[in-house]
Short mmCIF file of C-alpha atoms and ligand atoms in Angstrom, two decimals:
data_model
loop_
_atom_site.label_atom_id
_atom_site.label_comp_id
_atom_site.label_asym_id
_atom_site.label_seq_id
_atom_site.Cartn_x
_atom_site.Cartn_y
_atom_site.Cartn_z
CA MET K 283 5.09 76.81 -14.68
CA ALA K 284 8.88 77.25 -15.19
CA SER K 285 9.16 79.72 -12.53
CA HIS K 286 7.78 77.50 -9.89
CA ILE K 287 9.96 75.01 -10.71
CA VAL K 288 12.92 77.68 -9.94
CA GLU K 289 11.33 78.61 -6.84
CA ASN K 290 11.05 75.00 -5.89
CA LEU K 291 14.67 73.75 -6.89
CA LYS K 292 15.81 76.71 -4.68
CA ASP K 293 13.74 75.45 -1.78
CA VAL K 294 14.79 71.92 -2.08
CA ARG K 295 18.27 73.06 -2.23
CA GLU K 296 18.09 74.98 0.88
CA ARG K 297 16.36 72.34 3.05
CA ILE K 298 19.17 70.02 1.97
CA ALA K 299 21.70 72.34 3.09
CA GLN K 300 20.18 72.59 6.10
CA ALA K 301 19.66 69.27 6.84
CA SER K 302 23.48 68.68 6.00
CA ARG K 303 24.55 71.33 8.54
CA LEU K 304 22.53 69.66 11.03
CA GLN K 305 24.11 66.25 10.17
CA GLY K 306 27.49 67.88 10.56
CA GLY K 307 28.20 68.24 6.71
CA GLN K 308 31.05 65.93 6.57
CA SER K 309 29.86 64.84 3.12
CA PRO K 310 28.43 66.74 0.25
CA VAL K 311 24.80 65.73 -0.57
CA ARG K 312 24.07 65.60 -4.30
CA LEU K 313 20.75 66.50 -5.43
CA VAL K 314 19.20 64.36 -8.52
CA ALA K 315 16.26 65.98 -9.83
CA VAL K 316 14.05 63.28 -11.25
CA SER K 317 12.50 64.32 -14.31
CA LYS K 318 10.65 61.17 -15.57
CA THR K 319 7.66 62.16 -17.54
CA LYS K 320 8.26 65.65 -17.64
CA PRO K 321 8.82 67.61 -20.78
CA VAL K 322 12.36 68.83 -21.70
CA GLU K 323 11.17 72.61 -21.18
CA ASP K 324 10.75 71.88 -17.49
CA LEU K 325 14.52 70.25 -17.28
CA GLN K 326 15.94 73.07 -19.03
CA ALA K 327 14.32 75.47 -16.67
CA ALA K 328 16.04 73.42 -13.75
CA TYR K 329 19.18 73.67 -15.56
CA ASP K 330 19.00 76.92 -16.26
CA ALA K 331 18.76 77.58 -12.56
CA GLY K 332 22.05 75.72 -11.96
CA GLN K 333 20.82 72.11 -11.78
CA ARG K 334 22.97 69.52 -13.31
CA ASP K 335 22.13 66.11 -12.16
CA PHE K 336 18.75 64.19 -13.27
CA GLY K 337 17.58 60.96 -13.01
CA GLU K 338 15.20 59.26 -15.22
CA ASN K 339 13.58 55.99 -14.86
CA TYR K 340 12.82 54.83 -18.63
CA VAL K 341 15.89 54.23 -21.51
CA GLN K 342 13.47 55.61 -24.25
CA GLU K 343 12.46 58.51 -22.62
CA LEU K 344 15.82 59.60 -21.84
CA LEU K 345 16.84 58.70 -25.22
CA ASP K 346 14.47 60.95 -26.65
CA LYS K 347 15.06 63.87 -24.14
CA SER K 348 19.15 63.68 -23.56
CA PRO K 349 19.87 64.99 -27.10
CA LYS K 350 17.66 67.86 -26.76
CA LEU K 351 19.25 69.30 -23.58
CA PRO K 352 22.71 70.52 -22.86
CA GLY K 353 25.82 68.18 -23.06
CA ASP K 354 27.22 68.77 -19.43
CA ILE K 355 23.84 67.32 -18.05
CA GLN K 356 24.81 64.48 -15.68
CA TRP K 357 22.25 61.92 -16.13
CA HIS K 358 21.49 59.14 -13.17
CA PHE K 359 19.72 55.88 -14.73
CA ILE K 360 17.21 55.14 -11.57
CA GLY K 361 14.65 52.93 -13.07
CA HIS K 362 14.31 49.14 -13.64
CA LEU K 363 17.00 48.22 -16.39
CA GLN K 364 16.59 45.52 -18.18
CA SER K 365 19.76 43.79 -19.50
CA ASN K 366 18.62 43.88 -22.96
CA LYS K 367 18.74 47.86 -22.81
CA ALA K 368 22.03 48.07 -21.32
CA LYS K 369 23.80 48.71 -24.70
CA ALA K 370 20.96 51.34 -25.87
CA LEU K 371 21.31 53.42 -22.62
CA VAL K 372 24.95 53.47 -22.45
CA GLU K 373 25.74 54.33 -26.51
CA GLY K 374 22.66 56.53 -26.56
CA VAL K 375 23.55 58.64 -23.50
CA PRO K 376 26.84 60.25 -23.62
CA GLY K 377 26.26 62.18 -20.39
CA LEU K 378 25.45 59.22 -18.58
CA ALA K 379 26.92 59.68 -15.27
CA MET K 380 25.27 56.92 -12.93
CA VAL K 381 23.39 53.82 -13.42
CA GLU K 382 21.93 53.61 -9.55
CA THR K 383 19.80 50.51 -10.23
CA VAL K 384 22.29 47.55 -10.73
CA ASP K 385 20.52 44.42 -9.18
CA SER K 386 21.75 41.52 -10.73
CA GLU K 387 25.46 39.99 -11.90
CA ARG K 388 24.01 39.55 -15.42
CA LEU K 389 23.15 43.32 -15.78
CA ALA K 390 26.79 44.40 -14.59
CA ASN K 391 28.30 42.12 -16.58
CA LYS K 392 26.33 43.69 -19.49
CA LEU K 393 27.02 46.91 -18.29
CA SER K 394 30.44 46.40 -17.77
CA GLY K 395 31.00 45.08 -21.19
CA VAL K 396 29.15 47.80 -23.07
CA ALA K 397 30.97 50.68 -21.41
CA GLU K 398 34.41 48.80 -22.36
CA ALA K 399 33.56 48.44 -25.84
CA GLN K 400 32.15 52.23 -26.00
CA GLY K 401 35.61 53.21 -24.76
CA ARG K 402 33.99 55.42 -22.16
CA PRO K 403 35.35 56.40 -18.76
CA VAL K 404 34.26 53.93 -16.07
CA LEU K 405 30.92 53.75 -15.27
CA PRO K 406 29.95 54.52 -11.92
CA VAL K 407 27.01 52.00 -10.61
CA MET K 408 25.41 51.68 -7.50
CA VAL K 409 23.86 48.44 -6.06
CA GLN K 410 20.12 48.79 -5.63
CA VAL K 411 19.16 47.12 -2.22
CA ASN K 412 15.31 46.10 -1.31
CA THR K 413 15.60 47.15 2.18
CA SER K 414 11.76 46.76 2.59
CA GLY K 415 11.60 43.14 3.45
CA GLU K 416 8.66 42.77 1.29
CA ALA K 417 8.57 41.00 -2.22
CA SER K 418 9.67 43.26 -5.10
CA LYS K 419 10.71 42.74 -8.42
CA SER K 420 14.06 45.24 -7.71
CA GLY K 421 16.76 45.53 -5.77
CA VAL K 422 18.91 42.60 -4.00
CA GLU K 423 18.18 41.60 -0.62
CA PRO K 424 20.40 43.27 1.95
CA GLY K 425 23.13 40.84 3.60
CA GLU K 426 25.42 38.41 1.68
CA ALA K 427 23.25 38.77 -1.70
CA CYS K 428 24.40 42.70 -1.59
CA VAL K 429 28.03 42.17 -0.57
CA ALA K 430 28.42 39.32 -3.09
CA LEU K 431 27.13 41.63 -5.92
CA ALA K 432 29.49 44.82 -4.70
CA ARG K 433 32.07 42.24 -4.74
CA HIS K 434 31.33 41.05 -8.00
CA ILE K 435 31.04 44.87 -9.83
CA SER K 436 34.51 45.54 -7.93
CA GLU K 437 36.44 42.59 -8.89
CA SER K 438 35.07 41.38 -12.30
CA CYS K 439 33.46 44.63 -13.91
CA PRO K 440 36.23 46.59 -15.27
CA GLY K 441 33.96 48.79 -17.11
CA LEU K 442 32.39 49.92 -14.10
CA ARG K 443 32.93 51.27 -10.84
CA LEU K 444 31.33 50.65 -7.63
CA ALA K 445 29.84 54.19 -6.07
CA GLY K 446 27.97 52.98 -3.48
CA LEU K 447 24.36 51.64 -2.74
CA MET K 448 20.83 52.64 -3.33
CA THR K 449 17.47 51.92 -2.12
CA ILE K 450 13.60 53.15 -2.86
CA GLY K 451 12.55 52.20 0.63
CA MET K 452 8.82 50.80 0.76
CA PRO K 453 7.13 49.63 -2.15
CA ASP K 454 4.96 52.81 -1.85
CA TYR K 455 8.23 54.58 -2.31
CA THR K 456 7.86 56.13 0.95
CA SER K 457 11.01 55.38 3.35
CA ARG K 458 11.11 54.32 7.02
CA PRO K 459 14.05 54.57 9.56
CA GLU K 460 14.52 50.97 9.12
CA ASN K 461 15.40 51.58 5.47
CA PHE K 462 17.87 53.99 5.80
CA ALA K 463 19.51 51.95 8.61
CA CYS K 464 19.41 49.21 6.36
CA LEU K 465 21.37 50.95 3.70
CA VAL K 466 23.85 51.81 6.31
CA ALA K 467 24.50 48.55 7.53
CA CYS K 468 24.66 47.16 3.91
CA ARG K 469 27.36 49.96 3.38
CA LYS K 470 29.45 48.80 6.33
CA ALA K 471 29.25 45.40 5.42
CA VAL K 472 30.39 45.88 1.92
CA ALA K 473 33.38 48.42 2.96
CA GLU K 474 34.48 45.29 5.38
CA GLU K 475 34.24 42.88 2.50
CA LEU K 476 36.31 44.89 -0.16
CA GLY K 477 38.83 46.64 2.37
CA VAL K 478 37.67 50.29 1.79
CA GLU K 479 36.85 53.11 3.93
CA GLU K 480 32.64 53.26 4.45
CA HIS K 481 32.55 57.10 3.25
CA SER K 482 34.17 56.02 0.05
CA LEU K 483 30.74 54.47 -0.83
CA GLU K 484 27.65 56.93 -1.34
CA LEU K 485 24.29 56.02 -0.08
CA SER K 486 21.63 57.00 -2.64
CA MET K 487 18.52 57.16 -0.35
CA GLY K 488 15.46 59.70 -0.03
CA MET K 489 12.97 61.20 -2.11
CA SER K 490 10.40 64.18 -2.02
CA ALA K 491 8.58 63.01 1.08
CA ASP K 492 11.88 61.99 3.42
CA PHE K 493 15.01 63.45 1.64
CA GLU K 494 15.60 65.20 5.20
CA GLN K 495 15.70 62.28 7.07
CA ALA K 496 17.39 60.27 4.52
CA ILE K 497 20.51 63.14 5.03
CA ALA K 498 19.97 62.79 8.73
CA ALA K 499 20.84 58.93 8.27
CA GLY K 500 23.90 59.88 6.21
CA ALA K 501 22.49 60.08 2.50
CA THR K 502 25.05 61.44 -0.01
CA ASN K 503 22.85 61.45 -2.85
CA VAL K 504 19.15 62.35 -2.87
CA ARG K 505 16.61 61.78 -5.64
CA VAL K 506 13.58 64.48 -5.95
CA GLY K 507 10.97 64.44 -8.32
CA SER K 508 7.54 65.74 -7.80
CA THR K 509 8.95 68.24 -4.94
CA ILE K 510 10.83 70.24 -7.92
CA PHE K 511 8.50 69.48 -10.77
CA GLY K 512 5.01 68.99 -9.36
CA ALA K 513 2.93 65.76 -9.61
CA ARG K 514 3.44 63.66 -12.41
CA ASN K 515 1.09 62.61 -15.20
CA TYR K 516 1.83 59.04 -16.65
CA ALA K 517 -0.89 59.37 -19.03
CA ALA K 518 0.74 62.21 -20.74
CA ARG K 519 3.96 60.58 -21.45
C1 PLP S 30 10.15 58.75 -9.10
C2 PLP S 30 11.36 58.35 -8.38
C3 PLP S 30 12.01 59.24 -7.48
C4 PLP S 30 11.33 60.61 -7.45
O1 PLP S 30 10.36 60.61 -6.33
P1 PLP S 30 9.51 61.90 -5.77
O2 PLP S 30 8.54 61.19 -4.57
O3 PLP S 30 8.42 62.44 -6.80
O4 PLP S 30 10.49 62.57 -5.28
C5 PLP S 30 13.12 59.01 -6.89
N1 PLP S 30 13.64 57.87 -6.76
C6 PLP S 30 13.18 56.89 -7.92
C7 PLP S 30 13.84 55.50 -8.09
C8 PLP S 30 12.26 57.22 -8.29
O5 PLP S 30 11.56 56.00 -9.45
#
């Protein structure tokens, strides 16, 4: 099992490097290995093969797993986060490197407050955007809502740093070219509003099925799970 993970990881890294080269290689692309539902042994195998950025979706699962793994792992929280779990997440995961799924002012305020209270370095966050045009429980709408939340984070949340924008794509977790184009357009609008360089903001988009297309469209952060760790078995969690 672990040997498959090492091979898969190597393969994904090569495909990322190739896609970045084709794209011109302007920005380095970070691989977040999405390890939800996977046992710590699988994460350790990826870690031993050099992987440091891992993505998890559930607060309790991350609280259980992170103490059993090396302290220099950069944890990306990529699941739907309820405000009332923000404190447990920030306090319980010292290696929390980023929350990619901020979709409300309420959650941003909560995260900022707990990050400040804990005295940790500012917490990088991304605004999650619903780019599918379909009803969804997570992600702000592109356009004014996205710009407003980004402005709120950068102006009114001293415990946070706006790192960029994230999208899942379609409700079935695949992406269409429109999803990528939409996130790129959102970043442009946010950068103009905040008066910052567009490329100072990251784009988290692309998963197992489409990370190469995402990189071609400008992704700087791809979230790849099943292609590295194999299919997920939710029942076993
Ligand atoms: C599960 C998940 C992924 C990884 O999906 P794969 O298709 O297994 O690569 C990426 N991003 C988010 C937000 C996820 O929940």
